[in-house]
Amino acid sequence: MDLRRVALVTGGAGALGRGIGARLQKDGYQIVLADINASACDDAANDIGGDTFGVQMDVTSAPSVESAVDRILDRVGRIDILVNNAGVLVKDDHASMDEETFDRIVRVNLKGPFLVTRAVIPAMKKQRYGRLIAITSRNKLSGGMPAYAASKAGLDALTVAWARELGDWNITANAVAPGSIKVTPGLDILNRSPEQQLASNRLAISRTPIQRLATREDIAGAVAYFASEEAGFVTGETLFVAGGFQLAPASRYASDSE
Ligand SMILES: NC(=O)c1ccc[n+]([C@@H]2O[C@H](COP(=O)([O-])OP(=O)(O)OC[C@H]3O[C@@H](n4cnc5c(N)ncnc54)[C@H](O)[C@@H]3O)[C@@H](O)[C@H]2O)c1
């Protein structure tokens, strides 16, 4: 890479954000991690090492997002890649979900990417270069956890809208939709007990053609592709990195007829 490109990863203190930051750093980018949890974000930046640094950012607050983006631009001058990864997941079903929980999920997972993307677009337009990458989910296809699924489906739709609107400035927008990711000890988006994790992992694996959970590296590899120069003509896509977990199950009798 002649020019050192800058990659901003939201939710950078979390399990996947760290993995994405580490992969993109290996690929030569300057990494900036942003998270609501400032001290965990600094720890994650130290773990990744090199010139990686953390900034505090609450993706649900326009002033917080705008001041964090200003600080990043003051320090490193550009933002080439934005990975909208910050997200929350509350196990819910529609009947029992309260309004506040619904609002919180949509605020972080959908409004957050809108605010962060809106804040970085002027710099990307000026550069005439940008890569917007959203972390969504295969969950929107299968039902279950309706507020979460709706927030991620909305983010896929925003991605298509960005792809359409920003192409004139050489800005692409794509989404990576993971299946269930192998949990990092101490970092579980669902705060499950080890027993609950085991049970839900078994269920996910039994429904996944490539009989395993996703690793952070699986997801980070797809992000690295969308971030790369060679993906410059790919925009408006959602790539499932889910081992086939997104596919409807085969007919119960399929194997009988083979
Ligand atoms: N873990 C999975 O199995 C899985 C599967 C599919 C998609 N995803 C998606 O991947 C992304 C990362 O998930 P993860 O497993 O690393 O979860 P995680 O809980 O480990 O990380 C999420 C991070 O987002 C941060 N965050 C939450 N609210 C924020 C806010 N308002 N502002 C800024 N940061 C905020 C948290 O502090 C945390 O560091 C999420 O968008 C999630 O929906 C995860």
PDB file of C-alpha atoms and ligand atoms in Angstrom:
ATOM      1  CA  MET A   1       0.000   0.000   0.000  1.00  0.00           C
ATOM      2  CA  ASP A   2       1.659   3.316  -1.058  1.00  0.00           C
ATOM      3  CA  LEU A   3      -0.669   5.477   0.990  1.00  0.00           C
ATOM      4  CA  ARG A   4      -1.207   4.366   4.601  1.00  0.00           C
ATOM      5  CA  ARG A   5      -4.960   4.024   4.805  1.00  0.00           C
ATOM      6  CA  VAL A   6      -6.806   4.565   8.085  1.00  0.00           C
ATOM      7  CA  ALA A   7      -9.444   2.096   9.288  1.00  0.00           C
ATOM      8  CA  LEU A   8     -11.939   3.028  12.002  1.00  0.00           C
ATOM      9  CA  VAL A   9     -13.620   0.081  13.743  1.00  0.00           C
ATOM     10  CA  THR A  10     -16.568   0.810  16.047  1.00  0.00           C
ATOM     11  CA  GLY A  11     -17.249  -1.565  18.921  1.00  0.00           C
ATOM     12  CA  GLY A  12     -13.481  -1.996  18.860  1.00  0.00           C
ATOM     13  CA  ALA A  13     -13.278  -3.182  22.469  1.00  0.00           C
ATOM     14  CA  GLY A  14     -15.515  -6.162  21.749  1.00  0.00           C
ATOM     15  CA  ALA A  15     -14.707  -9.662  20.608  1.00  0.00           C
ATOM     16  CA  LEU A  16     -15.143  -9.146  16.897  1.00  0.00           C
ATOM     17  CA  GLY A  17     -13.938  -5.529  16.777  1.00  0.00           C
ATOM     18  CA  ARG A  18     -10.569  -6.571  18.197  1.00  0.00           C
ATOM     19  CA  GLY A  19     -10.284  -9.385  15.674  1.00  0.00           C
ATOM     20  CA  ILE A  20     -11.100  -7.080  12.770  1.00  0.00           C
ATOM     21  CA  GLY A  21      -8.631  -4.462  14.049  1.00  0.00           C
ATOM     22  CA  ALA A  22      -5.869  -7.076  14.379  1.00  0.00           C
ATOM     23  CA  ARG A  23      -6.461  -8.408  10.855  1.00  0.00           C
ATOM     24  CA  LEU A  24      -6.567  -4.986   9.216  1.00  0.00           C
ATOM     25  CA  GLN A  25      -3.418  -3.963  11.061  1.00  0.00           C
ATOM     26  CA  LYS A  26      -1.636  -7.012   9.622  1.00  0.00           C
ATOM     27  CA  ASP A  27      -2.767  -5.822   6.207  1.00  0.00           C
ATOM     28  CA  GLY A  28      -0.963  -2.509   6.796  1.00  0.00           C
ATOM     29  CA  TYR A  29      -3.722  -0.115   7.815  1.00  0.00           C
ATOM     30  CA  GLN A  30      -3.503   2.446  10.620  1.00  0.00           C
ATOM     31  CA  ILE A  31      -6.178   1.212  13.048  1.00  0.00           C
ATOM     32  CA  VAL A  32      -8.450   3.341  15.210  1.00  0.00           C
ATOM     33  CA  LEU A  33     -10.775   1.516  17.598  1.00  0.00           C
ATOM     34  CA  ALA A  34     -13.864   3.339  18.875  1.00  0.00           C
ATOM     35  CA  ASP A  35     -16.048   2.146  21.713  1.00  0.00           C
ATOM     36  CA  ILE A  36     -18.341   3.432  24.427  1.00  0.00           C
ATOM     37  CA  ASN A  37     -16.104   1.642  26.922  1.00  0.00           C
ATOM     38  CA  ALA A  38     -12.978   3.828  26.835  1.00  0.00           C
ATOM     39  CA  SER A  39     -10.695   1.769  29.066  1.00  0.00           C
ATOM     40  CA  ALA A  40     -11.510  -1.536  27.351  1.00  0.00           C
ATOM     41  CA  CYS A  41     -10.946   0.213  24.030  1.00  0.00           C
ATOM     42  CA  ASP A  42      -7.491   1.427  25.103  1.00  0.00           C
ATOM     43  CA  ASP A  43      -6.655  -2.100  26.297  1.00  0.00           C
ATOM     44  CA  ALA A  44      -7.733  -3.542  22.949  1.00  0.00           C
ATOM     45  CA  ALA A  45      -5.625  -0.936  21.111  1.00  0.00           C
ATOM     46  CA  ASN A  46      -2.605  -1.847  23.259  1.00  0.00           C
ATOM     47  CA  ASP A  47      -3.156  -5.537  22.567  1.00  0.00           C
ATOM     48  CA  ILE A  48      -3.169  -4.917  18.830  1.00  0.00           C
ATOM     49  CA  GLY A  49      -0.086  -2.733  19.278  1.00  0.00           C
ATOM     50  CA  GLY A  50       1.875  -0.633  16.814  1.00  0.00           C
ATOM     51  CA  ASP A  51       0.309   2.779  16.322  1.00  0.00           C
ATOM     52  CA  THR A  52      -3.248   1.552  16.972  1.00  0.00           C
ATOM     53  CA  PHE A  53      -5.159   3.882  19.245  1.00  0.00           C
ATOM     54  CA  GLY A  54      -8.578   4.004  20.864  1.00  0.00           C
ATOM     55  CA  VAL A  55     -11.178   6.767  21.045  1.00  0.00           C
ATOM     56  CA  GLN A  56     -14.259   6.903  23.173  1.00  0.00           C
ATOM     57  CA  MET A  57     -17.433   7.129  21.107  1.00  0.00           C
ATOM     58  CA  ASP A  58     -21.064   6.479  21.907  1.00  0.00           C
ATOM     59  CA  VAL A  59     -22.460   5.616  18.493  1.00  0.00           C
ATOM     60  CA  THR A  60     -25.975   6.593  19.576  1.00  0.00           C
ATOM     61  CA  SER A  61     -25.020  10.217  20.289  1.00  0.00           C
ATOM     62  CA  ALA A  62     -24.364  12.621  17.405  1.00  0.00           C
ATOM     63  CA  PRO A  63     -22.166  14.992  19.510  1.00  0.00           C
ATOM     64  CA  SER A  64     -20.084  12.070  20.803  1.00  0.00           C
ATOM     65  CA  VAL A  65     -19.655  10.623  17.300  1.00  0.00           C
ATOM     66  CA  GLU A  66     -18.818  13.981  15.708  1.00  0.00           C
ATOM     67  CA  SER A  67     -16.273  14.956  18.341  1.00  0.00           C
ATOM     68  CA  ALA A  68     -14.591  11.518  18.121  1.00  0.00           C
ATOM     69  CA  VAL A  69     -14.394  11.753  14.317  1.00  0.00           C
ATOM     70  CA  ASP A  70     -12.923  15.277  14.594  1.00  0.00           C
ATOM     71  CA  ARG A  71     -10.293  14.009  17.044  1.00  0.00           C
ATOM     72  CA  ILE A  72      -9.357  11.158  14.695  1.00  0.00           C
ATOM     73  CA  LEU A  73      -9.076  13.500  11.701  1.00  0.00           C
ATOM     74  CA  ASP A  74      -6.955  15.942  13.732  1.00  0.00           C
ATOM     75  CA  ARG A  75      -4.611  13.120  14.683  1.00  0.00           C
ATOM     76  CA  VAL A  76      -4.303  11.054  11.498  1.00  0.00           C
ATOM     77  CA  GLY A  77      -5.801  13.275   8.800  1.00  0.00           C
ATOM     78  CA  ARG A  78      -8.083  10.788   7.062  1.00  0.00           C
ATOM     79  CA  ILE A  79     -10.540   7.933   7.460  1.00  0.00           C
ATOM     80  CA  ASP A  80     -10.549   5.510   4.532  1.00  0.00           C
ATOM     81  CA  ILE A  81     -12.382   2.540   5.985  1.00  0.00           C
ATOM     82  CA  LEU A  82     -15.258   2.527   8.434  1.00  0.00           C
ATOM     83  CA  VAL A  83     -16.334  -0.775   9.964  1.00  0.00           C
ATOM     84  CA  ASN A  84     -19.730  -0.288  11.601  1.00  0.00           C
ATOM     85  CA  ASN A  85     -19.338  -3.152  14.063  1.00  0.00           C
ATOM     86  CA  ALA A  86     -20.667  -1.828  17.414  1.00  0.00           C
ATOM     87  CA  GLY A  87     -23.828  -3.679  18.309  1.00  0.00           C
ATOM     88  CA  VAL A  88     -25.951  -5.012  21.128  1.00  0.00           C
ATOM     89  CA  LEU A  89     -27.964  -8.179  21.324  1.00  0.00           C
ATOM     90  CA  VAL A  90     -30.644  -8.847  23.892  1.00  0.00           C
ATOM     91  CA  LYS A  91     -32.371 -12.200  23.747  1.00  0.00           C
ATOM     92  CA  ASP A  92     -35.937 -11.250  23.061  1.00  0.00           C
ATOM     93  CA  ASP A  93     -39.214 -12.441  21.743  1.00  0.00           C
ATOM     94  CA  HIS A  94     -41.808 -10.102  20.459  1.00  0.00           C
ATOM     95  CA  ALA A  95     -44.462 -10.774  23.056  1.00  0.00           C
ATOM     96  CA  SER A  96     -42.291 -10.061  26.082  1.00  0.00           C
ATOM     97  CA  MET A  97     -40.059  -7.325  24.740  1.00  0.00           C
ATOM     98  CA  ASP A  98     -40.475  -3.929  26.348  1.00  0.00           C
ATOM     99  CA  GLU A  99     -40.347  -0.732  24.376  1.00  0.00           C
ATOM    100  CA  GLU A 100     -37.123   0.500  25.960  1.00  0.00           C
ATOM    101  CA  THR A 101     -35.228  -2.633  24.977  1.00  0.00           C
ATOM    102  CA  PHE A 102     -36.536  -2.409  21.418  1.00  0.00           C
ATOM    103  CA  ASP A 103     -35.435   1.233  21.220  1.00  0.00           C
ATOM    104  CA  ARG A 104     -31.991   0.481  22.641  1.00  0.00           C
ATOM    105  CA  ILE A 105     -31.286  -2.274  20.117  1.00  0.00           C
ATOM    106  CA  VAL A 106     -32.400  -0.136  17.194  1.00  0.00           C
ATOM    107  CA  ARG A 107     -30.535   2.914  18.528  1.00  0.00           C
ATOM    108  CA  VAL A 108     -27.187   1.134  18.778  1.00  0.00           C
ATOM    109  CA  ASN A 109     -27.427  -1.245  15.805  1.00  0.00           C
ATOM    110  CA  LEU A 110     -29.170   0.965  13.250  1.00  0.00           C
ATOM    111  CA  LYS A 111     -29.089   4.612  14.256  1.00  0.00           C
ATOM    112  CA  GLY A 112     -25.457   4.221  15.409  1.00  0.00           C
ATOM    113  CA  PRO A 113     -24.143   3.273  11.933  1.00  0.00           C
ATOM    114  CA  PHE A 114     -26.239   6.083  10.425  1.00  0.00           C
ATOM    115  CA  LEU A 115     -24.611   8.652  12.747  1.00  0.00           C
ATOM    116  CA  VAL A 116     -21.051   7.361  12.374  1.00  0.00           C
ATOM    117  CA  THR A 117     -21.324   7.048   8.597  1.00  0.00           C
ATOM    118  CA  ARG A 118     -22.819  10.520   8.307  1.00  0.00           C
ATOM    119  CA  ALA A 119     -19.877  11.890  10.300  1.00  0.00           C
ATOM    120  CA  VAL A 120     -17.159  10.240   8.156  1.00  0.00           C
ATOM    121  CA  ILE A 121     -18.710  10.856   4.739  1.00  0.00           C
ATOM    122  CA  PRO A 122     -17.346  14.439   4.315  1.00  0.00           C
ATOM    123  CA  ALA A 123     -13.753  13.193   4.801  1.00  0.00           C
ATOM    124  CA  MET A 124     -14.324  10.256   2.438  1.00  0.00           C
ATOM    125  CA  LYS A 125     -15.827  12.531  -0.199  1.00  0.00           C
ATOM    126  CA  LYS A 126     -12.860  14.883   0.071  1.00  0.00           C
ATOM    127  CA  GLN A 127     -10.494  11.940  -0.356  1.00  0.00           C
ATOM    128  CA  ARG A 128     -12.652  10.561  -3.161  1.00  0.00           C
ATOM    129  CA  TYR A 129     -12.135   7.217  -1.489  1.00  0.00           C
ATOM    130  CA  GLY A 130     -14.032   5.257   1.105  1.00  0.00           C
ATOM    131  CA  ARG A 131     -15.000   1.782   2.193  1.00  0.00           C
ATOM    132  CA  LEU A 132     -18.090   1.446   4.382  1.00  0.00           C
ATOM    133  CA  ILE A 133     -18.417  -2.023   5.872  1.00  0.00           C
ATOM    134  CA  ALA A 134     -21.330  -3.010   8.104  1.00  0.00           C
ATOM    135  CA  ILE A 135     -21.463  -6.040  10.375  1.00  0.00           C
ATOM    136  CA  THR A 136     -25.002  -7.342  10.105  1.00  0.00           C
ATOM    137  CA  SER A 137     -26.228 -10.901  10.730  1.00  0.00           C
ATOM    138  CA  ARG A 138     -27.645 -13.971   9.036  1.00  0.00           C
ATOM    139  CA  ASN A 139     -30.320 -13.799  11.733  1.00  0.00           C
ATOM    140  CA  LYS A 140     -32.656 -11.617   9.647  1.00  0.00           C
ATOM    141  CA  LEU A 141     -33.414 -14.646   7.447  1.00  0.00           C
ATOM    142  CA  SER A 142     -34.373 -17.094  10.150  1.00  0.00           C
ATOM    143  CA  GLY A 143     -36.603 -15.217  12.567  1.00  0.00           C
ATOM    144  CA  GLY A 144     -35.843 -15.172  16.279  1.00  0.00           C
ATOM    145  CA  MET A 145     -34.759 -12.093  18.216  1.00  0.00           C
ATOM    146  CA  PRO A 146     -37.033  -9.763  16.231  1.00  0.00           C
ATOM    147  CA  ALA A 147     -35.668  -6.377  17.302  1.00  0.00           C
ATOM    148  CA  TYR A 148     -32.111  -7.501  16.603  1.00  0.00           C
ATOM    149  CA  ALA A 149     -33.082  -9.046  13.246  1.00  0.00           C
ATOM    150  CA  ALA A 150     -34.969  -5.892  12.247  1.00  0.00           C
ATOM    151  CA  SER A 151     -32.044  -3.652  13.222  1.00  0.00           C
ATOM    152  CA  LYS A 152     -29.617  -5.727  11.138  1.00  0.00           C
ATOM    153  CA  ALA A 153     -31.982  -5.938   8.151  1.00  0.00           C
ATOM    154  CA  GLY A 154     -32.260  -2.148   8.387  1.00  0.00           C
ATOM    155  CA  LEU A 155     -28.466  -1.873   8.354  1.00  0.00           C
ATOM    156  CA  ASP A 156     -28.288  -4.037   5.213  1.00  0.00           C
ATOM    157  CA  ALA A 157     -30.794  -1.630   3.644  1.00  0.00           C
ATOM    158  CA  LEU A 158     -28.765   1.425   4.699  1.00  0.00           C
ATOM    159  CA  THR A 159     -25.719  -0.238   3.125  1.00  0.00           C
ATOM    160  CA  VAL A 160     -27.512  -0.471  -0.220  1.00  0.00           C
ATOM    161  CA  ALA A 161     -28.619   3.160   0.101  1.00  0.00           C
ATOM    162  CA  TRP A 162     -25.028   4.280   0.799  1.00  0.00           C
ATOM    163  CA  ALA A 163     -23.752   2.227  -2.148  1.00  0.00           C
ATOM    164  CA  ARG A 164     -26.228   3.970  -4.457  1.00  0.00           C
ATOM    165  CA  GLU A 165     -25.688   7.481  -3.086  1.00  0.00           C
ATOM    166  CA  LEU A 166     -21.915   7.569  -2.633  1.00  0.00           C
ATOM    167  CA  GLY A 167     -20.535   5.785  -5.689  1.00  0.00           C
ATOM    168  CA  ASP A 168     -19.802   9.120  -7.411  1.00  0.00           C
ATOM    169  CA  TRP A 169     -17.122   9.739  -4.768  1.00  0.00           C
ATOM    170  CA  ASN A 170     -15.537   6.297  -5.163  1.00  0.00           C
ATOM    171  CA  ILE A 171     -17.039   5.162  -1.868  1.00  0.00           C
ATOM    172  CA  THR A 172     -18.244   1.563  -1.664  1.00  0.00           C
ATOM    173  CA  ALA A 173     -20.620   0.108   0.932  1.00  0.00           C
ATOM    174  CA  ASN A 174     -20.952  -3.568   1.755  1.00  0.00           C
ATOM    175  CA  ALA A 175     -22.072  -5.744   4.642  1.00  0.00           C
ATOM    176  CA  VAL A 176     -20.688  -8.898   6.229  1.00  0.00           C
ATOM    177  CA  ALA A 177     -23.355 -11.101   7.803  1.00  0.00           C
ATOM    178  CA  PRO A 178     -21.847 -13.578  10.274  1.00  0.00           C
ATOM    179  CA  GLY A 179     -23.348 -16.746  11.639  1.00  0.00           C
ATOM    180  CA  SER A 180     -22.747 -17.599  15.310  1.00  0.00           C
ATOM    181  CA  ILE A 181     -19.239 -16.632  16.290  1.00  0.00           C
ATOM    182  CA  LYS A 182     -17.124 -18.703  18.649  1.00  0.00           C
ATOM    183  CA  VAL A 183     -17.191 -16.818  21.920  1.00  0.00           C
ATOM    184  CA  THR A 184     -14.050 -15.170  23.252  1.00  0.00           C
ATOM    185  CA  PRO A 185     -13.720 -15.863  26.994  1.00  0.00           C
ATOM    186  CA  GLY A 186     -15.085 -12.860  28.901  1.00  0.00           C
ATOM    187  CA  LEU A 187     -16.600 -11.316  25.764  1.00  0.00           C
ATOM    188  CA  ASP A 188     -20.017 -12.672  24.889  1.00  0.00           C
ATOM    189  CA  ILE A 189     -22.510 -10.338  23.304  1.00  0.00           C
ATOM    190  CA  LEU A 190     -25.317 -12.302  24.998  1.00  0.00           C
ATOM    191  CA  ASN A 191     -23.655 -12.579  28.442  1.00  0.00           C
ATOM    192  CA  ARG A 192     -24.469 -16.303  28.548  1.00  0.00           C
ATOM    193  CA  SER A 193     -23.254 -18.783  31.125  1.00  0.00           C
ATOM    194  CA  PRO A 194     -20.784 -21.417  29.832  1.00  0.00           C
ATOM    195  CA  GLU A 195     -23.616 -23.998  29.917  1.00  0.00           C
ATOM    196  CA  GLN A 196     -25.934 -21.765  27.884  1.00  0.00           C
ATOM    197  CA  GLN A 197     -23.143 -21.086  25.391  1.00  0.00           C
ATOM    198  CA  LEU A 198     -22.493 -24.797  24.978  1.00  0.00           C
ATOM    199  CA  ALA A 199     -26.165 -25.547  24.367  1.00  0.00           C
ATOM    200  CA  SER A 200     -26.619 -22.762  21.843  1.00  0.00           C
ATOM    201  CA  ASN A 201     -23.317 -23.614  20.099  1.00  0.00           C
ATOM    202  CA  ARG A 202     -24.435 -27.238  19.696  1.00  0.00           C
ATOM    203  CA  LEU A 203     -27.706 -26.099  18.177  1.00  0.00           C
ATOM    204  CA  ALA A 204     -25.988 -23.649  15.804  1.00  0.00           C
ATOM    205  CA  ILE A 205     -23.426 -26.245  14.687  1.00  0.00           C
ATOM    206  CA  SER A 206     -26.129 -28.835  14.048  1.00  0.00           C
ATOM    207  CA  ARG A 207     -27.805 -26.348  11.670  1.00  0.00           C
ATOM    208  CA  THR A 208     -24.604 -25.276   9.902  1.00  0.00           C
ATOM    209  CA  PRO A 209     -23.551 -27.226   6.782  1.00  0.00           C
ATOM    210  CA  ILE A 210     -19.862 -26.474   7.526  1.00  0.00           C
ATOM    211  CA  GLN A 211     -20.204 -28.084  10.947  1.00  0.00           C
ATOM    212  CA  ARG A 212     -18.572 -25.448  13.158  1.00  0.00           C
ATOM    213  CA  LEU A 213     -18.980 -21.938  14.525  1.00  0.00           C
ATOM    214  CA  ALA A 214     -17.481 -18.897  12.817  1.00  0.00           C
ATOM    215  CA  THR A 215     -14.147 -17.638  14.089  1.00  0.00           C
ATOM    216  CA  ARG A 216     -13.329 -13.967  14.352  1.00  0.00           C
ATOM    217  CA  GLU A 217     -10.742 -14.567  11.637  1.00  0.00           C
ATOM    218  CA  ASP A 218     -13.452 -15.847   9.254  1.00  0.00           C
ATOM    219  CA  ILE A 219     -15.356 -12.594   9.642  1.00  0.00           C
ATOM    220  CA  ALA A 220     -12.264 -10.374   9.644  1.00  0.00           C
ATOM    221  CA  GLY A 221     -11.120 -11.983   6.364  1.00  0.00           C
ATOM    222  CA  ALA A 222     -14.341 -10.909   4.644  1.00  0.00           C
ATOM    223  CA  VAL A 223     -14.005  -7.393   6.087  1.00  0.00           C
ATOM    224  CA  ALA A 224     -10.409  -7.261   4.811  1.00  0.00           C
ATOM    225  CA  TYR A 225     -11.619  -8.126   1.306  1.00  0.00           C
ATOM    226  CA  PHE A 226     -14.242  -5.357   1.256  1.00  0.00           C
ATOM    227  CA  ALA A 227     -11.648  -2.937   2.681  1.00  0.00           C
ATOM    228  CA  SER A 228      -9.097  -3.750   0.003  1.00  0.00           C
ATOM    229  CA  GLU A 229      -8.266  -1.817  -3.168  1.00  0.00           C
ATOM    230  CA  GLU A 230      -9.191  -4.878  -5.232  1.00  0.00           C
ATOM    231  CA  ALA A 231     -12.807  -4.715  -4.005  1.00  0.00           C
ATOM    232  CA  GLY A 232     -13.230  -1.235  -5.513  1.00  0.00           C
ATOM    233  CA  PHE A 233     -15.899  -2.393  -7.993  1.00  0.00           C
ATOM    234  CA  VAL A 234     -17.934  -4.343  -5.411  1.00  0.00           C
ATOM    235  CA  THR A 235     -20.673  -2.338  -3.736  1.00  0.00           C
ATOM    236  CA  GLY A 236     -24.130  -2.860  -2.277  1.00  0.00           C
ATOM    237  CA  GLU A 237     -23.438  -6.500  -1.326  1.00  0.00           C
ATOM    238  CA  THR A 238     -24.153  -8.499   1.795  1.00  0.00           C
ATOM    239  CA  LEU A 239     -21.762 -11.409   2.164  1.00  0.00           C
ATOM    240  CA  PHE A 240     -22.851 -14.206   4.486  1.00  0.00           C
ATOM    241  CA  VAL A 241     -19.917 -15.668   6.381  1.00  0.00           C
ATOM    242  CA  ALA A 242     -21.937 -18.258   8.184  1.00  0.00           C
ATOM    243  CA  GLY A 243     -20.869 -21.702   6.990  1.00  0.00           C
ATOM    244  CA  GLY A 244     -24.265 -22.041   5.315  1.00  0.00           C
ATOM    245  CA  PHE A 245     -26.206 -21.326   8.536  1.00  0.00           C
ATOM    246  CA  GLN A 246     -28.178 -18.759   6.523  1.00  0.00           C
ATOM    247  CA  LEU A 247     -29.614 -21.426   4.210  1.00  0.00           C
ATOM    248  CA  ALA A 248     -33.038 -22.917   4.796  1.00  0.00           C
ATOM    249  CA  PRO A 249     -32.715 -26.516   5.968  1.00  0.00           C
ATOM    250  CA  ALA A 250     -32.997 -29.161   3.256  1.00  0.00           C
ATOM    251  CA  SER A 251     -36.241 -31.055   3.000  1.00  0.00           C
ATOM    252  CA  ARG A 252     -36.448 -33.752   5.633  1.00  0.00           C
ATOM    253  CA  TYR A 253     -36.715 -36.388   2.905  1.00  0.00           C
ATOM    254  CA  ALA A 254     -33.957 -35.066   0.624  1.00  0.00           C
ATOM    255  CA  SER A 255     -31.506 -37.825   1.512  1.00  0.00           C
ATOM    256  CA  ASP A 256     -34.159 -40.550   0.917  1.00  0.00           C
ATOM    257  CA  SER A 257     -34.391 -39.658  -2.758  1.00  0.00           C
ATOM    258  CA  GLU A 258     -30.648 -39.603  -3.394  1.00  0.00           C
TER     259      GLU A 258
HETATM  260  N1  LIG B   1     -21.141 -12.715  18.351  1.00  0.00           N
HETATM  261  C1  LIG B   1     -21.878 -13.226  17.387  1.00  0.00           C
HETATM  262  O1  LIG B   1     -22.165 -14.448  17.327  1.00  0.00           O
HETATM  263  C2  LIG B   1     -22.368 -12.325  16.274  1.00  0.00           C
HETATM  264  C3  LIG B   1     -23.048 -12.887  15.197  1.00  0.00           C
HETATM  265  C4  LIG B   1     -23.514 -12.068  14.184  1.00  0.00           C
HETATM  266  C5  LIG B   1     -23.267 -10.690  14.229  1.00  0.00           C
HETATM  267  N2  LIG B   1     -22.592 -10.164  15.289  1.00  0.00           N
HETATM  268  C6  LIG B   1     -22.383  -8.713  15.318  1.00  0.00           C
HETATM  269  O2  LIG B   1     -21.002  -8.442  15.441  1.00  0.00           O
HETATM  270  C7  LIG B   1     -20.808  -7.190  16.108  1.00  0.00           C
HETATM  271  C8  LIG B   1     -19.809  -7.341  17.233  1.00  0.00           C
HETATM  272  O3  LIG B   1     -20.303  -8.299  18.155  1.00  0.00           O
HETATM  273  P1  LIG B   1     -19.396  -8.990  19.264  1.00  0.00           P
HETATM  274  O4  LIG B   1     -19.728 -10.435  19.302  1.00  0.00           O
HETATM  275  O5  LIG B   1     -17.966  -8.551  19.092  1.00  0.00           O
HETATM  276  O6  LIG B   1     -20.044  -8.333  20.581  1.00  0.00           O
HETATM  277  P2  LIG B   1     -19.330  -7.634  21.856  1.00  0.00           P
HETATM  278  O7  LIG B   1     -20.405  -7.411  22.854  1.00  0.00           O
HETATM  279  O8  LIG B   1     -18.115  -8.410  22.234  1.00  0.00           O
HETATM  280  O9  LIG B   1     -18.833  -6.235  21.229  1.00  0.00           O
HETATM  281  C9  LIG B   1     -19.713  -5.161  20.976  1.00  0.00           C
HETATM  282  C10 LIG B   1     -18.973  -3.875  21.320  1.00  0.00           C
HETATM  283  O10 LIG B   1     -19.833  -2.772  21.003  1.00  0.00           O
HETATM  284  C11 LIG B   1     -19.674  -1.810  22.027  1.00  0.00           C
HETATM  285  N3  LIG B   1     -20.850  -0.927  22.111  1.00  0.00           N
HETATM  286  C12 LIG B   1     -22.092  -1.209  22.579  1.00  0.00           C
HETATM  287  N4  LIG B   1     -22.862  -0.115  22.567  1.00  0.00           N
HETATM  288  C13 LIG B   1     -22.093   0.891  22.056  1.00  0.00           C
HETATM  289  C14 LIG B   1     -22.320   2.263  21.788  1.00  0.00           C
HETATM  290  N5  LIG B   1     -23.500   2.842  22.069  1.00  0.00           N
HETATM  291  N6  LIG B   1     -21.320   2.998  21.263  1.00  0.00           N
HETATM  292  C15 LIG B   1     -20.111   2.427  20.994  1.00  0.00           C
HETATM  293  N7  LIG B   1     -19.823   1.134  21.239  1.00  0.00           N
HETATM  294  C16 LIG B   1     -20.809   0.366  21.750  1.00  0.00           C
HETATM  295  C17 LIG B   1     -19.516  -2.607  23.320  1.00  0.00           C
HETATM  296  O11 LIG B   1     -18.927  -1.849  24.358  1.00  0.00           O
HETATM  297  C18 LIG B   1     -18.637  -3.766  22.823  1.00  0.00           C
HETATM  298  O12 LIG B   1     -17.267  -3.476  23.000  1.00  0.00           O
HETATM  299  C19 LIG B   1     -22.203  -6.741  16.569  1.00  0.00           C
HETATM  300  O13 LIG B   1     -22.718  -5.781  15.672  1.00  0.00           O
HETATM  301  C20 LIG B   1     -23.027  -8.011  16.509  1.00  0.00           C
HETATM  302  O14 LIG B   1     -24.376  -7.766  16.289  1.00  0.00           O
HETATM  303  C21 LIG B   1     -22.137 -10.942  16.318  1.00  0.00           C
END
